[in-house]
mmCIF file of C-alpha atoms (C1' of nucleotides) in Angstrom:
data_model
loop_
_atom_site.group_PDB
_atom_site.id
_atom_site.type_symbol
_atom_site.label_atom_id
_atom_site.label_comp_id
_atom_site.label_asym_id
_atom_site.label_seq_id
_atom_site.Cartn_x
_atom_site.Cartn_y
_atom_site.Cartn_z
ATOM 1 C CA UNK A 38 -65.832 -70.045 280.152
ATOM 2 C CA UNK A 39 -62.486 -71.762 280.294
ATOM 3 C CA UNK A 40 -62.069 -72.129 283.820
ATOM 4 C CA UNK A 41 -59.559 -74.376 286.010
ATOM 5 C CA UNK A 42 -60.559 -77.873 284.270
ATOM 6 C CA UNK A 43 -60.479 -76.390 281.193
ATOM 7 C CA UNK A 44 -57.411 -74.730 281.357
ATOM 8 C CA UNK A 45 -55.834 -77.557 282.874
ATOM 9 C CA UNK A 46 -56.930 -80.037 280.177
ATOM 10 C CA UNK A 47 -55.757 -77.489 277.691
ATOM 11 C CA UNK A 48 -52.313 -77.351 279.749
ATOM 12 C CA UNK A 49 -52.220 -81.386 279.240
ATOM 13 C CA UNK A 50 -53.157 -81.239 275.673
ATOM 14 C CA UNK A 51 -50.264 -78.932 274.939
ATOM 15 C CA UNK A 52 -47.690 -81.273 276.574
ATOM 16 C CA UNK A 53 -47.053 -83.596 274.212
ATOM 17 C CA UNK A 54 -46.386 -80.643 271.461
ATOM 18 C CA UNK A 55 -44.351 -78.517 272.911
ATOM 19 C CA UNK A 56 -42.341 -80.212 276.007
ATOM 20 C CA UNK A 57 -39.008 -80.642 275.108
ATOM 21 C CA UNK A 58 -39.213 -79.178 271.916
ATOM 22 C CA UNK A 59 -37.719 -76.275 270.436
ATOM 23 C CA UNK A 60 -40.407 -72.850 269.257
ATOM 24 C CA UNK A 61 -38.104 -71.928 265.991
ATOM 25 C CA UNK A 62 -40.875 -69.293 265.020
ATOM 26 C CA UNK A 63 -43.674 -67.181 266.884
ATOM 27 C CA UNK A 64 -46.014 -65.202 264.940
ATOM 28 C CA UNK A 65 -47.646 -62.335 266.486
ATOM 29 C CA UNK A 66 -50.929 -61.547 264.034
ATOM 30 C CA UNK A 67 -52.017 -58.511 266.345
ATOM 31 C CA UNK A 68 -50.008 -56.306 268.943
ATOM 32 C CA UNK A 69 -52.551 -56.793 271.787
ATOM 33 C CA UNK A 70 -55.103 -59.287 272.954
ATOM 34 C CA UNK A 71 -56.587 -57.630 276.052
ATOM 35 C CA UNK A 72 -53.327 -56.206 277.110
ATOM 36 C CA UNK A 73 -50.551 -55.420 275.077
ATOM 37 C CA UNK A 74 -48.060 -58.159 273.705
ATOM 38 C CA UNK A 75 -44.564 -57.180 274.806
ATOM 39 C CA UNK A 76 -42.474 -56.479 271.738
ATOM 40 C CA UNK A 77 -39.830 -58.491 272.301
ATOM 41 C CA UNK A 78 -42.196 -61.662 272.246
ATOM 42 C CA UNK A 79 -40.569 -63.117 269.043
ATOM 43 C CA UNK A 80 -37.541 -62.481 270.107
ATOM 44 C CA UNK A 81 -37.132 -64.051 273.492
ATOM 45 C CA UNK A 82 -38.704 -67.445 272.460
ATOM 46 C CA UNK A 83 -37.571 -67.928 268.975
ATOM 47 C CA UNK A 84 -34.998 -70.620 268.789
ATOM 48 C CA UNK A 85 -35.291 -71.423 272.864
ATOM 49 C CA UNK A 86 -36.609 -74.774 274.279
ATOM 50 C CA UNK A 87 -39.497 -75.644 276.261
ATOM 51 C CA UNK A 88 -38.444 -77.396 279.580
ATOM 52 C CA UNK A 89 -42.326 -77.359 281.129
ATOM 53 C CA UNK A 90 -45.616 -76.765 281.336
ATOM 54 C CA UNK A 91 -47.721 -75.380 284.539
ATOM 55 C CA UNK A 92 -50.766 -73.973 285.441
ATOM 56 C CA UNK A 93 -51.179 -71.276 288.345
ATOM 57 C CA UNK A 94 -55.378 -70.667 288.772
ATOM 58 C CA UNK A 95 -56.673 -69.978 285.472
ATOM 59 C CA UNK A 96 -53.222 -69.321 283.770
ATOM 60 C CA UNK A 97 -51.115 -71.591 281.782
ATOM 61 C CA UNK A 98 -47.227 -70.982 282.326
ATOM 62 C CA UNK A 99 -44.664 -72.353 279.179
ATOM 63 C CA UNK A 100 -41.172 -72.498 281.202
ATOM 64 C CA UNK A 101 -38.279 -71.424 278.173
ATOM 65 C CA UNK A 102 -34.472 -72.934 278.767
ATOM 66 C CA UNK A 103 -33.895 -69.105 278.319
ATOM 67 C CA UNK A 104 -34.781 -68.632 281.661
ATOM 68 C CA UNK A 105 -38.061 -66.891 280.189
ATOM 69 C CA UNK A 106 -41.818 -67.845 280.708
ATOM 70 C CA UNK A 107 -44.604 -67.344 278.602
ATOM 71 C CA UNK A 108 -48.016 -66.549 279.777
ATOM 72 C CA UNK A 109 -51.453 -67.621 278.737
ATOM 73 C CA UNK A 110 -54.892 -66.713 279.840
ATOM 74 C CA UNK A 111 -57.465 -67.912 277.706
ATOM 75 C CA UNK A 112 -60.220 -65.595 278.950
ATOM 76 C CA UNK A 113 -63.174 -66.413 277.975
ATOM 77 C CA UNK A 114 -63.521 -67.579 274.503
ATOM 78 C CA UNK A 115 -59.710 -68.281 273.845
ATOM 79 C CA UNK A 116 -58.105 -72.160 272.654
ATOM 80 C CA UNK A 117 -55.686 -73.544 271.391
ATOM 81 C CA UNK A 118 -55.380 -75.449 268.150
ATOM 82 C CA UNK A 119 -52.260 -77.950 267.451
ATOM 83 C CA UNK A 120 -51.683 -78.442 263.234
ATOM 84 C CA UNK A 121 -48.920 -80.001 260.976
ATOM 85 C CA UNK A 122 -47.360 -77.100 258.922
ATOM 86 C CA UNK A 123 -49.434 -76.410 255.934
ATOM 87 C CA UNK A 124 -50.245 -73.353 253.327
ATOM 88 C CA UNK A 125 -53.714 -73.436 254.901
ATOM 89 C CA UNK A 126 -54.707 -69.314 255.752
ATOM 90 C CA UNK A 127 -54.750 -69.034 259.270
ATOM 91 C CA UNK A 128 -58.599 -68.573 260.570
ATOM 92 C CA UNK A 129 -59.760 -65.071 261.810
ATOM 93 C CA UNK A 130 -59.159 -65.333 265.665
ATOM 94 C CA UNK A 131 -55.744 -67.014 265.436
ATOM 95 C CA UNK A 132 -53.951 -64.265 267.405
ATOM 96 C CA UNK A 133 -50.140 -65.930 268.134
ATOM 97 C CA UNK A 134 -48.530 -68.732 266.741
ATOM 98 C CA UNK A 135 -45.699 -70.993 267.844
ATOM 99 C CA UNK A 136 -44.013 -73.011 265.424
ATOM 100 C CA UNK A 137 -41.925 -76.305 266.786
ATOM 101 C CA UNK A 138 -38.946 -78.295 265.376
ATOM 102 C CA UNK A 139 -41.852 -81.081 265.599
ATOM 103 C CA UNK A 140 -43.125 -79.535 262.398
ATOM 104 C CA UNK A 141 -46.581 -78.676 264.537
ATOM 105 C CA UNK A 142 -47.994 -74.954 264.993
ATOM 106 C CA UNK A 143 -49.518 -74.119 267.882
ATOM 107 C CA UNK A 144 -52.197 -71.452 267.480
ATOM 108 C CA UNK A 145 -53.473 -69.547 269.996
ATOM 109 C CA UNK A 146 -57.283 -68.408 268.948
ATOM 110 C CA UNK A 147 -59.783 -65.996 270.655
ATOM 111 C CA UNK A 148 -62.793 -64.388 269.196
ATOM 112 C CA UNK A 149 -63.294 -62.362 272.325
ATOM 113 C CA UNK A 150 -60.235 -61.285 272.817
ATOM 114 C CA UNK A 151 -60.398 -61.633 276.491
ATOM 115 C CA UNK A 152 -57.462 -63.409 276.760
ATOM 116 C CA UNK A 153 -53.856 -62.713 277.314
ATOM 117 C CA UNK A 154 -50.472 -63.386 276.303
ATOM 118 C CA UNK A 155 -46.956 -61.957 277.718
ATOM 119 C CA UNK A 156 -43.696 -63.259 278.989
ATOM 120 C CA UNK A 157 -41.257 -62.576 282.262
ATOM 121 C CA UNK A 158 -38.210 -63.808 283.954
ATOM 122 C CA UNK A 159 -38.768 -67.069 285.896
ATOM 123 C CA UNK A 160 -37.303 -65.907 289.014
ATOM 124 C CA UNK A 161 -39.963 -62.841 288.735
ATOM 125 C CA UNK A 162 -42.987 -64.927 288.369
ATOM 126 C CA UNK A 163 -44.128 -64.927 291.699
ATOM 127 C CA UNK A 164 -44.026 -61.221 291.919
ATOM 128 C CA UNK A 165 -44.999 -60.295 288.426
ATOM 129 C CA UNK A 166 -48.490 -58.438 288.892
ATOM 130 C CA UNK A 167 -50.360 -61.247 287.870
ATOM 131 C CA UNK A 168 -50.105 -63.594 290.385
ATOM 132 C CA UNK A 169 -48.413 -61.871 293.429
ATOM 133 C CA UNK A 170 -52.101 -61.018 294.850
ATOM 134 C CA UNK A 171 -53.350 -64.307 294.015
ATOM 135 C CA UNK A 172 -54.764 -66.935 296.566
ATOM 136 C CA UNK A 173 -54.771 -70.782 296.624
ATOM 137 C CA UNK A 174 -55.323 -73.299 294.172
ATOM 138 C CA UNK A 175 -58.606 -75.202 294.948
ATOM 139 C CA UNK A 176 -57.169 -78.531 294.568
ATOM 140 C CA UNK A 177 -53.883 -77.322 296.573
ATOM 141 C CA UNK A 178 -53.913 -78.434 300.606
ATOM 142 C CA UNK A 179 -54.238 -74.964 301.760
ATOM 143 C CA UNK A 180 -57.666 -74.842 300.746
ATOM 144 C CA UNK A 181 -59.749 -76.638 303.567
ATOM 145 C CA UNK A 182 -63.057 -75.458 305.752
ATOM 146 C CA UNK A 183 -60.718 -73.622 307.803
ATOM 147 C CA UNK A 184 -59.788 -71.546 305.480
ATOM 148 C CA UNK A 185 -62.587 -70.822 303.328
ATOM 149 C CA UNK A 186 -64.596 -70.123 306.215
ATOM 150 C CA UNK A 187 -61.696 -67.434 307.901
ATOM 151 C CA UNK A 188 -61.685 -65.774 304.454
ATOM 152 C CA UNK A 189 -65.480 -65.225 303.999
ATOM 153 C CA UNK A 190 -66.725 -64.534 307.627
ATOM 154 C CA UNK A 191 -66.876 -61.277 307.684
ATOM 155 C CA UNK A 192 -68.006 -60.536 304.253
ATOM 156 C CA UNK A 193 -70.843 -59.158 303.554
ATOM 157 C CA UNK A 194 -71.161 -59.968 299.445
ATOM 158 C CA UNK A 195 -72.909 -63.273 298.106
ATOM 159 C CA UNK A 196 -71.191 -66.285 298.906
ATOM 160 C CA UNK A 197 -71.587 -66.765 295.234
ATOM 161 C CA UNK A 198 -69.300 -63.376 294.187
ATOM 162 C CA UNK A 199 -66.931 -64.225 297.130
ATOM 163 C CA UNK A 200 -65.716 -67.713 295.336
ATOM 164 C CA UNK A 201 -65.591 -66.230 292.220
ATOM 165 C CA UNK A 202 -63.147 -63.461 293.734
ATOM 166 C CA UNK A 203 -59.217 -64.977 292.938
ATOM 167 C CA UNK A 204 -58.361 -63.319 296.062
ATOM 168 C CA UNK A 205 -60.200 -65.919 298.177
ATOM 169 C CA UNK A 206 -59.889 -69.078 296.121
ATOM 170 C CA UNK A 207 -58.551 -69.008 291.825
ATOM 171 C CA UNK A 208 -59.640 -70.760 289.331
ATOM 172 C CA UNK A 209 -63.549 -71.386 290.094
ATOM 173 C CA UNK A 210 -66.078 -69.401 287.147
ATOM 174 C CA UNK A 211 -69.571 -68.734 286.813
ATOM 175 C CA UNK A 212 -70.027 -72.681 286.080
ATOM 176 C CA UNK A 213 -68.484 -74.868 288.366
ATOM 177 C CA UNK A 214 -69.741 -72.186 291.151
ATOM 178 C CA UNK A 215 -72.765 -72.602 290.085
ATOM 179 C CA UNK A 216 -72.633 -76.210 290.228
ATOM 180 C CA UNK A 217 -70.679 -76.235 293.371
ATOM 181 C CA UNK A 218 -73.193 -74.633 295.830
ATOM 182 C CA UNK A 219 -75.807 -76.655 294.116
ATOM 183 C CA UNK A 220 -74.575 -79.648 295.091
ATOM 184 C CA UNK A 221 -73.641 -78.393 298.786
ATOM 185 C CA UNK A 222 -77.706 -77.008 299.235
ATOM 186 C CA UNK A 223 -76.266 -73.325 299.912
ATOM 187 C CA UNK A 224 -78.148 -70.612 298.354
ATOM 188 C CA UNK A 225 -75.728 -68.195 295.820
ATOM 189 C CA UNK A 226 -77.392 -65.415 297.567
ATOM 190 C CA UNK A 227 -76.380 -65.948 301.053
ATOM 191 C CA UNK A 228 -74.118 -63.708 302.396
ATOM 192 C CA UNK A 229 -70.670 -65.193 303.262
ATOM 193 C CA UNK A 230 -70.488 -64.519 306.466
ATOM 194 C CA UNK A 231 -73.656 -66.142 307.085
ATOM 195 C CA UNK A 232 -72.175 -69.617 305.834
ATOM 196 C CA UNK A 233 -71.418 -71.663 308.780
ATOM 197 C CA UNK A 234 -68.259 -73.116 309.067
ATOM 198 C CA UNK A 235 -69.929 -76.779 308.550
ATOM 199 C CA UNK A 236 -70.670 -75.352 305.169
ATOM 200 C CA UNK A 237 -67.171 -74.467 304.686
ATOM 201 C CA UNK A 238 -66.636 -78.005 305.975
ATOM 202 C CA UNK A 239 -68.723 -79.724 303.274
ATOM 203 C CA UNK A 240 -68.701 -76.809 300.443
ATOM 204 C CA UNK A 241 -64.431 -77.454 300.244
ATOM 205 C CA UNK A 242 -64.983 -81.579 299.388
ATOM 206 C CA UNK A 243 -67.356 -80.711 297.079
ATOM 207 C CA UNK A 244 -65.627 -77.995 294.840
ATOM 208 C CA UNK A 245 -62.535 -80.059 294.953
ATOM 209 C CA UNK A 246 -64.986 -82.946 293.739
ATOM 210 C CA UNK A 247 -66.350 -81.055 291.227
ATOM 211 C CA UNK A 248 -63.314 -79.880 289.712
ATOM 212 C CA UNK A 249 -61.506 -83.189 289.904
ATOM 213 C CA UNK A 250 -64.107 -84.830 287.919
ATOM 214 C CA UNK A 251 -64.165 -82.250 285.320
ATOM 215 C CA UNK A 252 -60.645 -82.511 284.748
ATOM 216 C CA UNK A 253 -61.000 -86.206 284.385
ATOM 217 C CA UNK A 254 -63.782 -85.847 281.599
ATOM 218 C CA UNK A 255 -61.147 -83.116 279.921
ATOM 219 C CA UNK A 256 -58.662 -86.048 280.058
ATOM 220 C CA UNK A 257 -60.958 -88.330 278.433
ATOM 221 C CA UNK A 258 -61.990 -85.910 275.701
ATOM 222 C CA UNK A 259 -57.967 -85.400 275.044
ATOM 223 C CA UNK A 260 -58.366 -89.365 274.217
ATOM 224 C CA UNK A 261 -60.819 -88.402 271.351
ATOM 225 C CA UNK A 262 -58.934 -85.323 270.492
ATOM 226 C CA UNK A 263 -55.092 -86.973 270.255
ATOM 227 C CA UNK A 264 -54.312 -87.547 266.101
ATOM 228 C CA UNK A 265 -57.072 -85.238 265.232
ATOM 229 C CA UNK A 266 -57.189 -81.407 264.126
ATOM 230 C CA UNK A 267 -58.850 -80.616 267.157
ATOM 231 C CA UNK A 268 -58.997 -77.778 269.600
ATOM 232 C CA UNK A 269 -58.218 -77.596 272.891
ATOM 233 C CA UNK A 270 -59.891 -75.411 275.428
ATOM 234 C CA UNK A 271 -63.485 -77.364 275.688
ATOM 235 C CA UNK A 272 -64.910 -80.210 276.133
ATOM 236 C CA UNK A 273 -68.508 -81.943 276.964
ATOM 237 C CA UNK A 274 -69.236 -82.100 280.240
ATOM 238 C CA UNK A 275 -73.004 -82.633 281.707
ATOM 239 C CA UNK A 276 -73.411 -79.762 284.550
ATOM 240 C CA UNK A 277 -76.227 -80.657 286.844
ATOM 241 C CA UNK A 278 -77.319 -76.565 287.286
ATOM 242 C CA UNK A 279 -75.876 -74.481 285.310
ATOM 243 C CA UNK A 280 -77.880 -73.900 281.813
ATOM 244 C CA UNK A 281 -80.334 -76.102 283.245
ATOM 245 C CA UNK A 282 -83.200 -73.434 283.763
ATOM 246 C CA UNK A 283 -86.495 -75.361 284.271
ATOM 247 C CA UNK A 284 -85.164 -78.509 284.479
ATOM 248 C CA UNK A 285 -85.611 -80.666 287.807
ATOM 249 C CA UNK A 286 -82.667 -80.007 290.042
ATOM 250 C CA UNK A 287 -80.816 -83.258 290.506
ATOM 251 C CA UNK A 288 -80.589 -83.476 294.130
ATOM 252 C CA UNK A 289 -81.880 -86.561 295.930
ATOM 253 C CA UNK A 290 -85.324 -85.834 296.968
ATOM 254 C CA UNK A 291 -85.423 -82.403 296.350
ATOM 255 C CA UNK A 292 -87.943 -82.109 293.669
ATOM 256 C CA UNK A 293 -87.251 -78.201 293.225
ATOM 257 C CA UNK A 294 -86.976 -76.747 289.697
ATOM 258 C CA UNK A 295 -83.347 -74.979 288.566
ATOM 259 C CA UNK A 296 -84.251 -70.721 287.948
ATOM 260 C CA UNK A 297 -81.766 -68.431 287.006
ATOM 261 C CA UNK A 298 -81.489 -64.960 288.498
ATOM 262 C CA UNK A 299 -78.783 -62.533 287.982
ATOM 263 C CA UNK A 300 -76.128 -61.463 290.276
ATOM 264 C CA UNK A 301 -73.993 -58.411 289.391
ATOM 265 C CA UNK A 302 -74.419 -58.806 285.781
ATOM 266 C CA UNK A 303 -74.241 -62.619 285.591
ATOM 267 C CA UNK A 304 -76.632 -65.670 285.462
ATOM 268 C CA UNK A 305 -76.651 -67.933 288.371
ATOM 269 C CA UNK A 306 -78.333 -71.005 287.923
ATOM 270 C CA UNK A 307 -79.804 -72.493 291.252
ATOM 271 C CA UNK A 308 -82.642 -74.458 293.333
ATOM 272 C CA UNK A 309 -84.620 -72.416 295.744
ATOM 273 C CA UNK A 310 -86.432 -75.423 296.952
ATOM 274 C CA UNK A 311 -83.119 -77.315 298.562
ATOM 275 C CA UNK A 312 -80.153 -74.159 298.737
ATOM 276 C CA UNK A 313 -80.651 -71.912 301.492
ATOM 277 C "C1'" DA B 111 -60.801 -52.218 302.885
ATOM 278 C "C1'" DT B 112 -65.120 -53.359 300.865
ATOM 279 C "C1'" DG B 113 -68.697 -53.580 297.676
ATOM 280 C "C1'" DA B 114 -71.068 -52.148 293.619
ATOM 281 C "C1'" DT B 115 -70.779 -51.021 288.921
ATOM 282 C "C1'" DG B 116 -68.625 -50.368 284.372
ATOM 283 C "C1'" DT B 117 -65.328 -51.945 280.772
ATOM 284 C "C1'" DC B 118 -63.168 -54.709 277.247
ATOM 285 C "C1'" DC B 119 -64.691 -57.910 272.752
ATOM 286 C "C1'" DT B 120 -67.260 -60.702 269.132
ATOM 287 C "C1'" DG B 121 -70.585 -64.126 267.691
ATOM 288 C "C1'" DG B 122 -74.915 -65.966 268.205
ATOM 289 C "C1'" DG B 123 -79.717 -65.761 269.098
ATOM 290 C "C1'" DC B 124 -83.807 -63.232 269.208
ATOM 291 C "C1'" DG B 125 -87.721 -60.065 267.857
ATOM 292 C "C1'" DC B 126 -89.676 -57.365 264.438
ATOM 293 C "C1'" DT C 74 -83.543 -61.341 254.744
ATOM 294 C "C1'" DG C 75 -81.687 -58.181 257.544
ATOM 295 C "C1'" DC C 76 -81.217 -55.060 261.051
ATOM 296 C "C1'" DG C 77 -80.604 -53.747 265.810
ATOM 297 C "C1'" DC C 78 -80.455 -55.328 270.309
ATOM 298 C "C1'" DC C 79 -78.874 -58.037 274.106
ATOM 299 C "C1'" DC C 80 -76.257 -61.590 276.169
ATOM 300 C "C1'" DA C 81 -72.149 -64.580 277.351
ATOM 301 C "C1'" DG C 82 -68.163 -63.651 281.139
ATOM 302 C "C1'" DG C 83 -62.629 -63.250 283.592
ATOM 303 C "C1'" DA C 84 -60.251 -59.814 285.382
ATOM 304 C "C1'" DC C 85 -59.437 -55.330 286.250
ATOM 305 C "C1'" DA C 86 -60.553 -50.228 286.768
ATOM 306 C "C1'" DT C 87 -63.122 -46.907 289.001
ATOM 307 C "C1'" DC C 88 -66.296 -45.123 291.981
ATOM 308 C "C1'" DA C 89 -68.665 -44.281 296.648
#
DNA sequence: ATGATGTCCTGGGCGC
DNA sequence: TGCGCCCAGGACATCA
């Protein structure tokens, strides 16, 4: 569920924690999330300094003074939670945890267990296996009608499984795809390369759109969350299509009603009356 | 190369 | 009340 507004609220929320300050202790409470965590984690962050904070699609990068960087995909059902130091027990899911010299833990928890944690050498990050493949951020300038439409044109899948592929475009999910096409009147089931590039042309505005105004509500729900014991990772936000089965799709004029079919394995949420 | 399908994992919701 | 079943889905593996 976390997808790029979520991660990248979650990247904000962390900021004030851990920039600039020192991790004296990481706790490791299992030896793998979905992959392996390398044994040396401890080891390579423990007494180094946070310089930064980044996000590369759906991935949240912590840049050490060591040279080192840590990691974090949240999956699907992983968050964050920020605490002062306390004898509390730690909570089931809570998977890592960084300690700060700003007497704050940092806890890293995921039911699922769908997300990931590991660390590499800066200069490697581009070519570490996790992002070398990857294509351009949404929000990023690369991504215009031009491009979209270039990528998809000969592709024969749903235009809806082509924007979820991080190969074309990263950090879009089942939701704000979803909510996306809605919004542009394309039908999820089209194939992509039977999207005109005028679609391209007006689908690229509005994905940017939607995203950018996600992120905004994350930053507002950071407002709420700041001084609290709360988690970061999600946050309200009112999606016009997606979990709104039988409800009246919100498109001017349209009138439709939202169904939900599934497309190779997951729900899409759409309007057959306006996308086509 | 592409596309379709299976896999990982747990909690929550449902039917009986 | 409790049991079994199915679903949620990001990213990758594996197959044709």
């Amino acid at each position: 569920m976390p997808e790029l507004p979520e991660v990248e609220t979650t990247r904000r929320g962390l900021i004030p924690t851990l920039e600039g300050r020192k991790i004296v202790k990481v706790i490791k409470r299992r030896d793998k999330i979905r992959i392996a965590i390398p044994s040396d984690f401890e080891k390579r962050i423990e007494g180094m300094r946070v310089k930064s904070l980044k996000r590369r699609a759906k991935y949240i990068q912590i840049f050490l003074d060591s040279g080192d960087v840590i990691i974090c995909h949240l999956g699907m059902s992983g968050k964050f939670v920020i605490k002062v130091i306390d004898n509390e027990p730690y909570e089931k899911h809570d998977h890592v945890i960084f300690e700060t010299d700003g007497g704050e833990l940092v806890i890293y928890n995921d039911p699922r267990r769908f997300g990931l944690m590991t660390i590499c050498r800066e200069d490697e990050l581009e070519q570490h296996r996790l992002f070398k493949n990857m294509a351009v951020e949404p929000l990023g300038n690369e991504f215009n009608g031009d491009y979209l439409y270039e990528k998809i044109k000969t592709r024969k899948s749903a235009i809806k499984t082509m924007l979820l592929d991080q190969k074309i475009v990263v950090g879009l999910g089942n939701i704000y795809v979803c909510e996306a096409l809605n919004m542009a009147k394309i039908s999820p089931i089209r194939k992509a390369c039977d999207v005109t590039l005028g679609e391209t042309e007006s689908l690229v505005p509005i994905i940017r759109n939607v995203l950018s105004r996600a992120i905004e509500a994350g930053g507002s729900s950071l407002k709420d969350f700041a001084g609290t014991d709360g988690e970061l990772g999600y946050f309200q936000h009112l999606f016009v299509s997606y979990g709104c089965e039988g409800e009246k799709c919100s498109n001017k004029e349209c009138g439709g009603t939202i169904d939900r079919i599934n497309q190779g394995g997951r729900s899409t949420f759409y309007c057959p009356q306006c996308q086509k």
